[in-house]
mmCIF file of C-alpha atoms in Angstrom:
data_model
loop_
_atom_site.group_PDB
_atom_site.id
_atom_site.type_symbol
_atom_site.label_atom_id
_atom_site.label_comp_id
_atom_site.label_asym_id
_atom_site.label_seq_id
_atom_site.Cartn_x
_atom_site.Cartn_y
_atom_site.Cartn_z
ATOM 1 C CA MET A 2 3.839 -58.001 5.454
ATOM 2 C CA SER A 3 5.774 -60.847 3.856
ATOM 3 C CA SER A 4 8.812 -58.551 3.544
ATOM 4 C CA LEU A 5 8.617 -57.827 7.271
ATOM 5 C CA HIS A 6 8.232 -61.500 8.154
ATOM 6 C CA ALA A 7 11.197 -62.513 6.004
ATOM 7 C CA ALA A 8 13.410 -59.719 7.347
ATOM 8 C CA VAL A 9 12.602 -60.471 10.985
ATOM 9 C CA HIS A 10 13.055 -64.207 10.475
ATOM 10 C CA ALA A 11 16.418 -63.719 8.771
ATOM 11 C CA GLN A 12 17.704 -61.339 11.434
ATOM 12 C CA THR A 13 16.538 -63.242 14.516
ATOM 13 C CA SER A 14 18.316 -66.354 13.335
ATOM 14 C CA LEU A 15 21.591 -64.386 13.571
ATOM 15 C CA ARG A 16 21.027 -63.851 17.322
ATOM 16 C CA HIS A 17 22.046 -60.193 17.381
ATOM 17 C CA SER A 18 20.813 -57.780 20.031
ATOM 18 C CA LEU A 19 17.296 -56.419 19.657
ATOM 19 C CA VAL A 20 18.702 -53.010 18.609
ATOM 20 C CA GLU A 21 20.889 -54.615 15.917
ATOM 21 C CA THR A 22 17.986 -56.737 14.688
ATOM 22 C CA MET A 23 15.594 -53.778 14.452
ATOM 23 C CA THR A 24 18.242 -51.652 12.735
ATOM 24 C CA ALA A 25 18.818 -54.318 10.071
ATOM 25 C CA VAL A 26 15.080 -54.969 9.564
ATOM 26 C CA ASN A 27 14.402 -51.246 9.266
ATOM 27 C CA ARG A 28 17.209 -50.738 6.753
ATOM 28 C CA TYR A 29 15.916 -53.637 4.650
ATOM 29 C CA LEU A 30 12.349 -52.282 4.678
ATOM 30 C CA ALA A 31 13.412 -48.703 3.925
ATOM 31 C CA GLU A 32 15.279 -49.965 0.872
ATOM 32 C CA ASN A 33 12.607 -52.415 -0.334
ATOM 33 C CA ILE A 34 9.116 -51.076 0.287
ATOM 34 C CA PRO A 35 7.459 -48.137 -1.501
ATOM 35 C CA PRO A 36 8.246 -44.705 -0.007
ATOM 36 C CA ASN A 37 4.621 -44.180 1.063
ATOM 37 C CA ARG A 38 4.611 -47.378 3.153
ATOM 38 C CA PHE A 39 5.785 -48.074 6.676
ATOM 39 C CA VAL A 40 5.284 -50.647 9.427
ATOM 40 C CA THR A 41 4.573 -50.065 13.092
ATOM 41 C CA PHE A 42 6.305 -52.758 15.104
ATOM 42 C CA PHE A 43 6.841 -53.840 18.685
ATOM 43 C CA GLY A 44 9.791 -56.156 19.252
ATOM 44 C CA ALA A 45 10.532 -57.752 22.598
ATOM 45 C CA GLU A 46 12.652 -60.378 24.304
ATOM 46 C CA ILE A 47 12.197 -61.808 27.778
ATOM 47 C CA ASN A 48 15.261 -63.308 29.405
ATOM 48 C CA PRO A 49 13.968 -66.530 31.013
ATOM 49 C CA GLN A 50 16.775 -66.541 33.604
ATOM 50 C CA THR A 51 16.034 -63.031 34.894
ATOM 51 C CA ASN A 52 12.501 -62.152 33.661
ATOM 52 C CA VAL A 53 13.903 -58.909 32.230
ATOM 53 C CA LEU A 54 11.834 -57.625 29.309
ATOM 54 C CA THR A 55 13.844 -55.808 26.636
ATOM 55 C CA TYR A 56 11.738 -54.029 24.026
ATOM 56 C CA ILE A 57 11.637 -51.538 21.172
ATOM 57 C CA ASN A 58 8.422 -49.854 20.124
ATOM 58 C CA ALA A 59 8.697 -48.553 16.557
ATOM 59 C CA GLY A 60 5.550 -46.451 16.294
ATOM 60 C CA HIS A 61 3.145 -49.159 17.466
ATOM 61 C CA ASN A 62 0.241 -48.342 19.768
ATOM 62 C CA PRO A 63 1.614 -48.704 23.286
ATOM 63 C CA PRO A 64 1.648 -52.247 24.622
ATOM 64 C CA PHE A 65 1.561 -52.365 28.389
ATOM 65 C CA VAL A 66 2.543 -54.432 31.384
ATOM 66 C CA ALA A 67 -0.263 -55.052 33.860
ATOM 67 C CA HIS A 68 1.572 -55.656 37.106
ATOM 68 C CA ALA A 69 0.393 -58.133 39.705
ATOM 69 C CA ASN A 70 0.103 -55.193 42.149
ATOM 70 C CA GLY A 71 -2.697 -53.630 40.036
ATOM 71 C CA THR A 72 -0.687 -50.943 38.243
ATOM 72 C CA VAL A 73 -0.163 -50.542 34.501
ATOM 73 C CA THR A 74 3.022 -49.436 32.732
ATOM 74 C CA LYS A 75 2.712 -48.362 29.090
ATOM 75 C CA LEU A 76 5.583 -49.095 26.711
ATOM 76 C CA PRO A 77 5.397 -46.022 24.438
ATOM 77 C CA ALA A 78 6.973 -45.651 21.027
ATOM 78 C CA SER A 79 10.685 -44.933 21.162
ATOM 79 C CA SER A 80 11.231 -44.489 17.435
ATOM 80 C CA LEU A 81 9.551 -43.886 14.110
ATOM 81 C CA PRO A 82 7.800 -46.802 12.403
ATOM 82 C CA LEU A 83 9.970 -49.128 10.315
ATOM 83 C CA GLY A 84 10.710 -48.348 6.683
ATOM 84 C CA ILE A 85 10.365 -44.563 6.819
ATOM 85 C CA ARG A 86 14.103 -43.847 6.903
ATOM 86 C CA ALA A 87 17.032 -46.248 6.683
ATOM 87 C CA ASP A 88 19.054 -44.340 9.299
ATOM 88 C CA ILE A 89 16.709 -44.564 12.307
ATOM 89 C CA GLU A 90 18.604 -45.093 15.543
ATOM 90 C CA PHE A 91 16.891 -47.471 17.929
ATOM 91 C CA THR A 92 17.163 -47.578 21.693
ATOM 92 C CA ASP A 93 15.691 -50.335 23.751
ATOM 93 C CA GLY A 94 13.835 -50.164 27.026
ATOM 94 C CA GLN A 95 14.017 -52.672 29.831
ATOM 95 C CA MET A 96 11.689 -53.676 32.622
ATOM 96 C CA GLN A 97 11.915 -56.274 35.356
ATOM 97 C CA LEU A 98 8.869 -58.542 35.235
ATOM 98 C CA ARG A 99 7.568 -60.209 38.381
ATOM 99 C CA PRO A 100 5.351 -63.271 38.862
ATOM 100 C CA GLY A 101 1.782 -62.418 37.867
ATOM 101 C CA ASP A 102 2.794 -59.554 35.537
ATOM 102 C CA MET A 103 1.276 -59.650 32.060
ATOM 103 C CA LEU A 104 2.636 -58.135 28.862
ATOM 104 C CA VAL A 105 -0.278 -57.177 26.591
ATOM 105 C CA ILE A 106 0.448 -56.329 22.958
ATOM 106 C CA TYR A 107 -2.556 -55.435 20.801
ATOM 107 C CA SER A 108 -3.439 -54.088 17.384
ATOM 108 C CA ASP A 109 -5.338 -50.843 16.982
ATOM 109 C CA GLY A 110 -8.365 -52.936 16.004
ATOM 110 C CA VAL A 111 -8.723 -53.712 19.724
ATOM 111 C CA SER A 112 -8.593 -50.168 21.094
ATOM 112 C CA GLU A 113 -10.499 -48.708 18.111
ATOM 113 C CA THR A 114 -13.437 -51.133 18.261
ATOM 114 C CA HIS A 115 -16.602 -49.002 18.051
ATOM 115 C CA ASN A 116 -20.045 -49.517 19.529
ATOM 116 C CA MET A 117 -23.385 -48.427 18.042
ATOM 117 C CA ARG A 118 -22.969 -44.915 19.519
ATOM 118 C CA GLY A 119 -19.628 -44.493 17.744
ATOM 119 C CA GLU A 120 -17.581 -44.689 20.970
ATOM 120 C CA GLU A 121 -14.185 -46.400 20.938
ATOM 121 C CA PHE A 122 -13.331 -49.213 23.318
ATOM 122 C CA GLY A 123 -10.048 -47.416 24.046
ATOM 123 C CA GLU A 124 -7.001 -48.111 26.164
ATOM 124 C CA THR A 125 -8.701 -47.354 29.484
ATOM 125 C CA ARG A 126 -11.351 -50.053 29.016
ATOM 126 C CA LEU A 127 -8.678 -52.487 27.850
ATOM 127 C CA HIS A 128 -6.589 -51.809 30.968
ATOM 128 C CA GLU A 129 -9.684 -52.289 33.154
ATOM 129 C CA VAL A 130 -10.533 -55.651 31.568
ATOM 130 C CA VAL A 131 -6.959 -56.844 32.027
ATOM 131 C CA LEU A 132 -6.746 -55.741 35.663
ATOM 132 C CA ARG A 133 -10.183 -57.241 36.502
ATOM 133 C CA ASN A 134 -8.994 -60.569 35.115
ATOM 134 C CA ALA A 135 -5.438 -60.541 36.447
ATOM 135 C CA GLN A 136 -5.787 -64.042 37.890
ATOM 136 C CA SER A 137 -6.605 -65.527 34.472
ATOM 137 C CA SER A 138 -4.111 -67.404 32.340
ATOM 138 C CA ALA A 139 -2.860 -65.646 29.211
ATOM 139 C CA ALA A 140 -5.373 -67.620 27.099
ATOM 140 C CA GLY A 141 -8.138 -66.908 29.599
ATOM 141 C CA LEU A 142 -7.337 -63.201 29.516
ATOM 142 C CA ARG A 143 -7.467 -63.223 25.715
ATOM 143 C CA ASP A 144 -10.938 -64.766 25.922
ATOM 144 C CA ARG A 145 -12.086 -62.131 28.453
ATOM 145 C CA ILE A 146 -10.827 -59.300 26.240
ATOM 146 C CA GLU A 147 -12.524 -60.750 23.155
ATOM 147 C CA SER A 148 -15.755 -61.157 25.135
ATOM 148 C CA ALA A 149 -15.572 -57.558 26.388
ATOM 149 C CA LEU A 150 -15.004 -56.321 22.821
ATOM 150 C CA THR A 151 -17.990 -58.304 21.522
ATOM 151 C CA GLN A 152 -20.226 -57.026 24.317
ATOM 152 C CA PHE A 153 -19.032 -53.443 23.798
ATOM 153 C CA ALA A 154 -19.493 -53.511 20.006
ATOM 154 C CA GLN A 155 -23.113 -54.703 20.322
ATOM 155 C CA GLY A 156 -23.082 -56.155 16.816
ATOM 156 C CA THR A 157 -21.226 -53.260 15.174
ATOM 157 C CA PRO A 158 -19.041 -54.796 12.438
ATOM 158 C CA ALA A 159 -15.301 -54.786 13.079
ATOM 159 C CA ALA A 160 -13.480 -52.153 11.026
ATOM 160 C CA ASP A 161 -10.010 -53.644 11.538
ATOM 161 C CA ASP A 162 -8.273 -56.833 12.593
ATOM 162 C CA ILE A 163 -8.142 -57.732 16.281
ATOM 163 C CA THR A 164 -4.759 -59.100 17.282
ATOM 164 C CA LEU A 165 -3.641 -59.856 20.834
ATOM 165 C CA VAL A 166 -0.370 -61.229 22.182
ATOM 166 C CA ILE A 167 -0.391 -61.860 25.916
ATOM 167 C CA VAL A 168 2.516 -63.143 28.005
ATOM 168 C CA LYS A 169 2.056 -63.902 31.683
ATOM 169 C CA VAL A 170 4.986 -64.406 34.041
ATOM 170 C CA LEU A 171 4.297 -67.495 36.107
ATOM 171 C CA SER A 172 7.283 -67.728 38.401
ATOM 172 C CA ALA A 173 10.357 -65.946 39.653
ATOM 173 C CA PRO A 174 13.609 -66.625 37.818
#
């Protein structure tokens, strides 16, 4: 993880495009981590003048945009995870964000939370929680998701970390 952090930090300071940054980070990891290791990664930029989201999903579980109109758009993987091969070619995706839209990035510890019956929380429940709480702030939504996970798990110990990154668009550009 420290190799990833250092590589991303070094590359973002150069202010290259997202594709160039991911290409350089991937090459560094492929050359410096053991062959049986890899990193799933979601990289994104939001242009504050236009609210255009540019993203690359390198094997990460699909983040999604919950739109203010009540629909959900998944941002599926567009490449292999980082570090598998040095020659991966990355392509970015773009999406216009509107006021009220929320970008939700989460670790698999969120969707794979289990309850006492062995059921997974899953993407569908996560989408439902987000859409039910669309009027919340980003921090408020995080709290609602964590509460829903706790209620769902019913005391079942967490098997993995729970990481959430939530960005809410507040106004038009």
